[in-house]
Amino acid sequence: MPGSWCPPAPAPSWSAAAPPPRADFVIRGVPFGRTGIGLRAPHVAALAARLDGGGPLPAFVEIHAENHMPGGAADDRLLDRIAEALPLSVHGVALSLGSAGGVDEAHLARFAGLVRRLRPALVSDHLAWSAGGGHYWNDLLPLPRSREALDVVAANVARVQDRIGRPLLVENPSAYLDFEGAAMGEGEFLAALVARTGCGLLLDLNNIVVSAANLDLDPERMLAAMPLAAAGEIHVAGHAVVPLDDGGHLLIDDHGSAVGPAVLALLSRVRALRPDLPVLLERDRDLPSLDELLAEAASIDGAFETERRRHACG
């Protein structure tokens, strides 16, 4: 009837395809299923100023670890205060978990020191490599999904987890090419890694959309293959569409625009099964104001709540 109100729908029961989340990946301190923001240097001072009641705050924030290690680009005078006031996720981009030579000891020591100092709710890095033979490339490079590569990544993840004293969330990467004769799909590889090491999954939905478009795969099937029970966090972001000479296009995971419909559609599917998961809105290019970023995060949560109420009232 007009003017009636329906309470939020209860979380759905778990199906065989989506078992309950592992207890060690339930974030304590992060509001149930809320959307936070990636905290970049231009917003640090503005966010710190709001801690005394100067405006809306994000549900949680995520930082790039390498920006805040000794010698990093960021000024950390305000970060400790933010970390005390808000739930925090630390996201690495250079552990190089796929390096056959192992994780660099000096880098791992700095990474572990940052984790000890900030005591974040979650810690993560990527299924990729960026270092080898004494060289470092400022990129997340793909690795073959072979049994040998699984052995390498599992050993590196185990070493990182031993050092930081907690599970590491491993993010599915964006892909622009693939290796011939892969022994397993991406979801199967990550599920095997979870089983071998006890690590968790950082489920990047924009990366699924980008990889599916570039490799001519089905994003729904890619999502279904992921070990969702081991997920501890979701990433969403925008991507660029680059036209190619042959009339096709390439999707680039540039985090330079608002989250698009394809990513939001996948998010809706995941949230129906794992409404508890925190969602992180990433933005690294064409950075909007803090208020605009918070408004987009609120819009993502608002759409989810509207959908839950619609199902409850249906």
Short mmCIF file of C-alpha atoms in Angstrom, two decimals:
data_model
loop_
_atom_site.label_atom_id
_atom_site.label_comp_id
_atom_site.label_asym_id
_atom_site.label_seq_id
_atom_site.Cartn_x
_atom_site.Cartn_y
_atom_site.Cartn_z
CA MET A 1 0.00 0.00 0.00
CA PRO A 2 1.18 3.57 -0.55
CA GLY A 3 3.40 4.82 2.21
CA SER A 4 4.05 1.34 3.61
CA TRP A 5 7.54 0.42 4.72
CA CYS A 6 9.35 -2.90 4.37
CA PRO A 7 12.38 -3.75 6.49
CA PRO A 8 15.62 -4.76 4.85
CA ALA A 9 15.52 -8.32 3.58
CA PRO A 10 17.40 -10.90 5.64
CA ALA A 11 20.61 -12.26 4.21
CA PRO A 12 19.90 -15.17 1.85
CA SER A 13 20.56 -18.72 2.96
CA TRP A 14 23.76 -20.23 1.65
CA SER A 15 23.63 -22.51 -1.37
CA ALA A 16 26.10 -25.21 -2.31
CA ALA A 17 27.64 -22.75 -4.77
CA ALA A 18 28.12 -20.13 -2.06
CA PRO A 19 29.05 -21.69 1.31
CA PRO A 20 29.24 -19.53 4.43
CA PRO A 21 32.22 -17.17 4.66
CA ARG A 22 35.22 -18.37 6.59
CA ALA A 23 35.25 -16.91 10.07
CA ASP A 24 38.79 -15.56 9.73
CA PHE A 25 37.74 -13.24 6.90
CA VAL A 26 34.87 -11.51 8.72
CA ILE A 27 36.07 -7.96 9.27
CA ARG A 28 35.48 -6.75 12.79
CA GLY A 29 34.90 -3.02 12.89
CA VAL A 30 33.78 -2.57 9.27
CA PRO A 31 30.01 -2.00 9.00
CA PHE A 32 28.23 -5.00 7.48
CA GLY A 33 28.54 -4.93 3.70
CA ARG A 34 29.32 -1.22 3.41
CA THR A 35 31.31 0.55 0.70
CA GLY A 36 34.56 2.31 1.59
CA ILE A 37 37.00 4.33 -0.50
CA GLY A 38 40.60 4.11 -1.58
CA LEU A 39 42.45 6.84 0.31
CA ARG A 40 44.79 8.78 -1.95
CA ALA A 41 47.23 11.54 -0.96
CA PRO A 42 45.07 14.53 -2.08
CA HIS A 43 42.29 13.43 0.30
CA VAL A 44 44.30 12.58 3.42
CA ALA A 45 44.23 16.05 4.99
CA ALA A 46 40.56 16.60 4.16
CA LEU A 47 39.58 13.26 5.67
CA ALA A 48 41.65 13.82 8.80
CA ALA A 49 39.94 17.19 9.30
CA ARG A 50 36.56 15.44 9.33
CA LEU A 51 37.42 13.18 12.22
CA ASP A 52 36.36 15.92 14.63
CA GLY A 53 32.86 16.08 13.17
CA GLY A 54 33.47 18.09 10.02
CA GLY A 55 31.44 16.03 7.56
CA PRO A 56 30.52 12.53 6.44
CA LEU A 57 33.10 9.77 6.80
CA PRO A 58 33.67 6.61 4.75
CA ALA A 59 32.76 3.20 6.14
CA PHE A 60 36.42 2.26 5.84
CA VAL A 61 39.48 3.27 3.84
CA GLU A 62 42.16 1.40 1.94
CA ILE A 63 45.72 2.57 1.34
CA HIS A 64 48.40 1.38 -1.06
CA ALA A 65 51.07 -0.05 1.19
CA GLU A 66 54.05 1.09 -0.87
CA ASN A 67 53.01 4.75 -0.59
CA HIS A 68 53.31 4.59 3.19
CA MET A 69 56.45 2.54 3.75
CA PRO A 70 59.71 4.24 4.71
CA GLY A 71 60.78 6.15 1.62
CA GLY A 72 57.26 6.16 0.17
CA ALA A 73 55.58 9.13 -1.46
CA ALA A 74 53.02 9.91 1.23
CA ASP A 75 53.32 12.15 4.27
CA ASP A 76 52.12 9.92 7.13
CA ARG A 77 51.67 12.49 9.88
CA LEU A 78 47.89 12.15 9.58
CA LEU A 79 47.60 8.50 8.60
CA ASP A 80 48.04 7.11 12.11
CA ARG A 81 45.15 9.25 13.30
CA ILE A 82 42.94 8.07 10.46
CA ALA A 83 43.89 4.44 11.16
CA GLU A 84 42.86 4.86 14.80
CA ALA A 85 39.49 6.35 13.85
CA LEU A 86 38.42 4.27 10.84
CA PRO A 87 38.66 0.62 9.80
CA LEU A 88 41.61 0.23 7.45
CA SER A 89 42.64 -2.10 4.64
CA VAL A 90 46.28 -2.22 3.51
CA HIS A 91 46.65 -3.12 -0.17
CA GLY A 92 50.07 -4.02 -1.56
CA VAL A 93 51.02 -3.60 -5.20
CA ALA A 94 54.64 -4.81 -5.21
CA LEU A 95 55.06 -7.99 -3.16
CA SER A 96 55.41 -9.79 -6.51
CA LEU A 97 53.75 -13.00 -5.31
CA GLY A 98 54.43 -14.67 -8.65
CA SER A 99 58.20 -14.19 -8.65
CA ALA A 100 60.09 -17.48 -8.94
CA GLY A 101 62.96 -15.94 -6.98
CA GLY A 102 60.72 -15.31 -3.99
CA VAL A 103 59.46 -12.17 -2.30
CA ASP A 104 62.16 -9.53 -1.79
CA GLU A 105 63.20 -9.69 1.87
CA ALA A 106 63.77 -5.95 2.31
CA HIS A 107 60.39 -5.12 0.79
CA LEU A 108 58.64 -7.76 2.89
CA ALA A 109 60.23 -6.38 6.05
CA ARG A 110 58.90 -2.89 5.27
CA PHE A 111 55.49 -4.30 4.37
CA ALA A 112 55.26 -6.30 7.60
CA GLY A 113 56.39 -3.28 9.60
CA LEU A 114 53.58 -1.18 8.14
CA VAL A 115 51.04 -3.88 9.01
CA ARG A 116 52.31 -4.03 12.60
CA ARG A 117 52.14 -0.25 12.90
CA LEU A 118 48.68 0.31 11.45
CA ARG A 119 46.97 -2.94 12.57
CA PRO A 120 44.59 -2.96 9.59
CA ALA A 121 41.43 -5.04 9.33
CA LEU A 122 42.61 -6.57 6.05
CA VAL A 123 45.87 -7.00 4.14
CA SER A 124 46.10 -7.85 0.44
CA ASP A 125 48.17 -7.98 -2.73
CA HIS A 126 47.83 -9.25 -6.31
CA LEU A 127 48.15 -12.53 -8.17
CA ALA A 128 50.95 -11.15 -10.35
CA TRP A 129 54.69 -10.63 -10.51
CA SER A 130 56.76 -7.47 -10.90
CA ALA A 131 60.32 -8.43 -9.95
CA GLY A 132 62.92 -10.89 -11.15
CA GLY A 133 66.63 -11.18 -11.82
CA GLY A 134 67.38 -8.11 -9.73
CA HIS A 135 64.99 -5.93 -11.74
CA TYR A 136 61.66 -4.34 -10.76
CA TRP A 137 58.92 -3.31 -13.19
CA ASN A 138 56.26 -0.86 -12.06
CA ASP A 139 53.45 -3.07 -13.31
CA LEU A 140 51.41 -6.14 -12.40
CA LEU A 141 52.61 -8.75 -14.88
CA PRO A 142 50.67 -11.96 -15.63
CA LEU A 143 51.87 -15.43 -14.77
CA PRO A 144 51.02 -18.79 -16.35
CA ARG A 145 48.38 -20.76 -14.47
CA SER A 146 50.49 -23.89 -14.26
CA ARG A 147 51.20 -26.32 -11.44
CA GLU A 148 54.72 -24.92 -11.23
CA ALA A 149 53.41 -21.35 -10.92
CA LEU A 150 50.99 -22.48 -8.21
CA ASP A 151 53.92 -23.92 -6.25
CA VAL A 152 55.78 -20.60 -6.55
CA VAL A 153 52.84 -18.41 -5.54
CA ALA A 154 51.86 -20.71 -2.67
CA ALA A 155 55.38 -20.59 -1.23
CA ASN A 156 55.47 -16.80 -1.50
CA VAL A 157 52.02 -16.35 0.04
CA ALA A 158 52.92 -18.67 2.91
CA ARG A 159 56.06 -16.67 3.57
CA VAL A 160 54.17 -13.37 3.61
CA GLN A 161 51.50 -14.77 5.93
CA ASP A 162 54.12 -16.12 8.31
CA ARG A 163 55.70 -12.67 8.46
CA ILE A 164 52.51 -10.63 8.95
CA GLY A 165 50.85 -13.19 11.23
CA ARG A 166 47.50 -13.23 9.45
CA PRO A 167 45.84 -14.38 6.21
CA LEU A 168 46.65 -12.43 3.07
CA LEU A 169 43.89 -11.65 0.58
CA VAL A 170 45.04 -12.30 -2.99
CA GLU A 171 43.43 -10.25 -5.76
CA ASN A 172 42.43 -11.60 -9.16
CA PRO A 173 44.26 -9.42 -11.74
CA SER A 174 43.09 -7.71 -14.91
CA ALA A 175 44.32 -9.46 -18.07
CA TYR A 176 45.20 -8.22 -21.55
CA LEU A 177 46.62 -11.50 -22.89
CA ASP A 178 46.68 -15.11 -21.79
CA PHE A 179 49.11 -18.00 -21.91
CA GLU A 180 48.47 -20.94 -24.21
CA GLY A 181 47.83 -24.28 -22.56
CA ALA A 182 46.98 -23.00 -19.07
CA ALA A 183 46.56 -25.94 -16.72
CA MET A 184 43.63 -24.31 -14.94
CA GLY A 185 41.33 -21.32 -15.09
CA GLU A 186 41.79 -18.26 -12.91
CA GLY A 187 39.12 -19.26 -10.41
CA GLU A 188 40.49 -22.80 -10.17
CA PHE A 189 44.01 -21.44 -9.63
CA LEU A 190 42.85 -19.13 -6.85
CA ALA A 191 40.78 -21.87 -5.21
CA ALA A 192 43.83 -24.15 -5.22
CA LEU A 193 45.92 -21.34 -3.71
CA VAL A 194 43.34 -20.85 -0.95
CA ALA A 195 43.34 -24.59 -0.21
CA ARG A 196 47.15 -24.77 -0.14
CA THR A 197 47.89 -21.69 1.97
CA GLY A 198 44.76 -20.67 3.88
CA CYS A 199 44.88 -17.27 2.18
CA GLY A 200 41.75 -15.39 1.19
CA LEU A 201 40.40 -13.77 -1.95
CA LEU A 202 40.18 -10.10 -2.78
CA LEU A 203 37.49 -10.24 -5.46
CA ASP A 204 38.03 -7.45 -7.99
CA LEU A 205 34.88 -7.24 -10.11
CA ASN A 206 36.23 -4.59 -12.46
CA ASN A 207 39.14 -6.91 -13.24
CA ILE A 208 36.70 -9.68 -14.13
CA VAL A 209 34.85 -7.37 -16.54
CA VAL A 210 38.13 -6.15 -18.08
CA SER A 211 39.62 -9.64 -18.43
CA ALA A 212 36.42 -11.13 -19.84
CA ALA A 213 36.16 -8.45 -22.52
CA ASN A 214 39.83 -8.64 -23.49
CA LEU A 215 40.03 -12.44 -23.59
CA ASP A 216 36.54 -13.05 -24.99
CA LEU A 217 35.35 -14.85 -21.86
CA ASP A 218 32.03 -14.89 -20.01
CA PRO A 219 32.24 -12.69 -16.89
CA GLU A 220 29.42 -14.61 -15.21
CA ARG A 221 31.33 -17.88 -15.60
CA MET A 222 34.53 -16.27 -14.37
CA LEU A 223 32.69 -15.03 -11.28
CA ALA A 224 31.06 -18.40 -10.64
CA ALA A 225 34.47 -20.10 -10.62
CA MET A 226 35.88 -17.85 -7.89
CA PRO A 227 36.23 -19.25 -4.32
CA LEU A 228 33.60 -16.89 -2.92
CA ALA A 229 33.60 -18.42 0.56
CA ALA A 230 37.22 -17.29 0.97
CA ALA A 231 36.51 -13.70 -0.12
CA GLY A 232 37.23 -10.99 2.43
CA GLU A 233 36.80 -7.86 0.33
CA ILE A 234 35.44 -6.68 -3.01
CA HIS A 235 36.98 -4.06 -5.30
CA VAL A 236 34.96 -2.03 -7.79
CA ALA A 237 36.23 0.65 -10.16
CA GLY A 238 35.85 2.19 -13.59
CA HIS A 239 37.81 1.27 -16.69
CA ALA A 240 38.78 2.89 -19.98
CA VAL A 241 37.66 1.60 -23.38
CA VAL A 242 40.36 1.99 -26.04
CA PRO A 243 39.38 1.54 -29.73
CA LEU A 244 41.61 -0.72 -31.83
CA ASP A 245 42.52 -0.49 -35.52
CA ASP A 246 40.57 -3.67 -36.31
CA GLY A 247 37.35 -2.14 -35.05
CA GLY A 248 37.47 -3.89 -31.71
CA HIS A 249 38.33 -2.39 -28.37
CA LEU A 250 40.55 -3.01 -25.37
CA LEU A 251 39.46 -2.42 -21.79
CA ILE A 252 42.08 -0.86 -19.50
CA ASP A 253 41.82 -1.14 -15.72
CA ASP A 254 42.70 2.51 -15.12
CA HIS A 255 40.46 3.38 -12.15
CA GLY A 256 39.78 6.67 -13.89
CA SER A 257 35.98 6.92 -13.92
CA ALA A 258 32.85 6.03 -12.01
CA VAL A 259 31.93 2.36 -11.68
CA GLY A 260 30.11 1.17 -14.80
CA PRO A 261 26.92 -0.89 -15.20
CA ALA A 262 28.67 -4.18 -15.98
CA VAL A 263 30.66 -4.04 -12.74
CA LEU A 264 27.61 -3.00 -10.72
CA ALA A 265 25.65 -5.93 -12.17
CA LEU A 266 28.30 -8.37 -10.95
CA LEU A 267 28.34 -6.63 -7.58
CA SER A 268 24.59 -7.15 -7.25
CA ARG A 269 25.06 -10.87 -7.85
CA VAL A 270 27.85 -11.18 -5.31
CA ARG A 271 26.02 -9.18 -2.67
CA ALA A 272 23.00 -11.46 -2.99
CA LEU A 273 25.25 -14.31 -1.83
CA ARG A 274 27.74 -12.47 0.40
CA PRO A 275 26.02 -9.34 1.72
CA ASP A 276 28.58 -9.21 4.52
CA LEU A 277 31.53 -8.37 2.27
CA PRO A 278 32.96 -4.85 2.44
CA VAL A 279 33.22 -3.13 -0.94
CA LEU A 280 36.11 -0.83 -1.82
CA LEU A 281 35.63 1.92 -4.40
CA GLU A 282 38.94 2.51 -6.20
CA ARG A 283 39.83 5.75 -7.97
CA ASP A 284 43.37 6.61 -9.08
CA ARG A 285 42.99 8.83 -12.17
CA ASP A 286 40.92 11.99 -12.67
CA LEU A 287 40.44 11.98 -8.92
CA PRO A 288 37.17 13.65 -7.85
CA SER A 289 36.68 15.55 -4.62
CA LEU A 290 36.33 13.63 -1.38
CA ASP A 291 32.63 14.51 -1.24
CA GLU A 292 32.07 13.20 -4.77
CA LEU A 293 33.86 9.96 -3.95
CA LEU A 294 31.82 9.49 -0.79
CA ALA A 295 28.64 10.23 -2.73
CA GLU A 296 29.45 7.47 -5.23
CA ALA A 297 30.11 5.02 -2.39
CA ALA A 298 26.80 6.00 -0.80
CA SER A 299 25.03 5.53 -4.13
CA ILE A 300 26.43 2.00 -4.44
CA ASP A 301 25.16 1.14 -0.96
CA GLY A 302 21.84 2.87 -1.58
CA ALA A 303 21.18 0.82 -4.71
CA PHE A 304 21.90 -2.39 -2.81
CA GLU A 305 19.57 -1.45 0.04
CA THR A 306 16.81 -0.53 -2.41
CA GLU A 307 17.17 -3.92 -4.09
CA ARG A 308 17.04 -5.76 -0.78
CA ARG A 309 13.87 -3.96 0.23
CA ARG A 310 12.29 -4.62 -3.16
CA HIS A 311 12.89 -8.35 -2.76
CA ALA A 312 11.58 -8.25 0.81
CA CYS A 313 8.38 -6.55 -0.31
CA GLY A 314 7.97 -8.67 -3.44
#
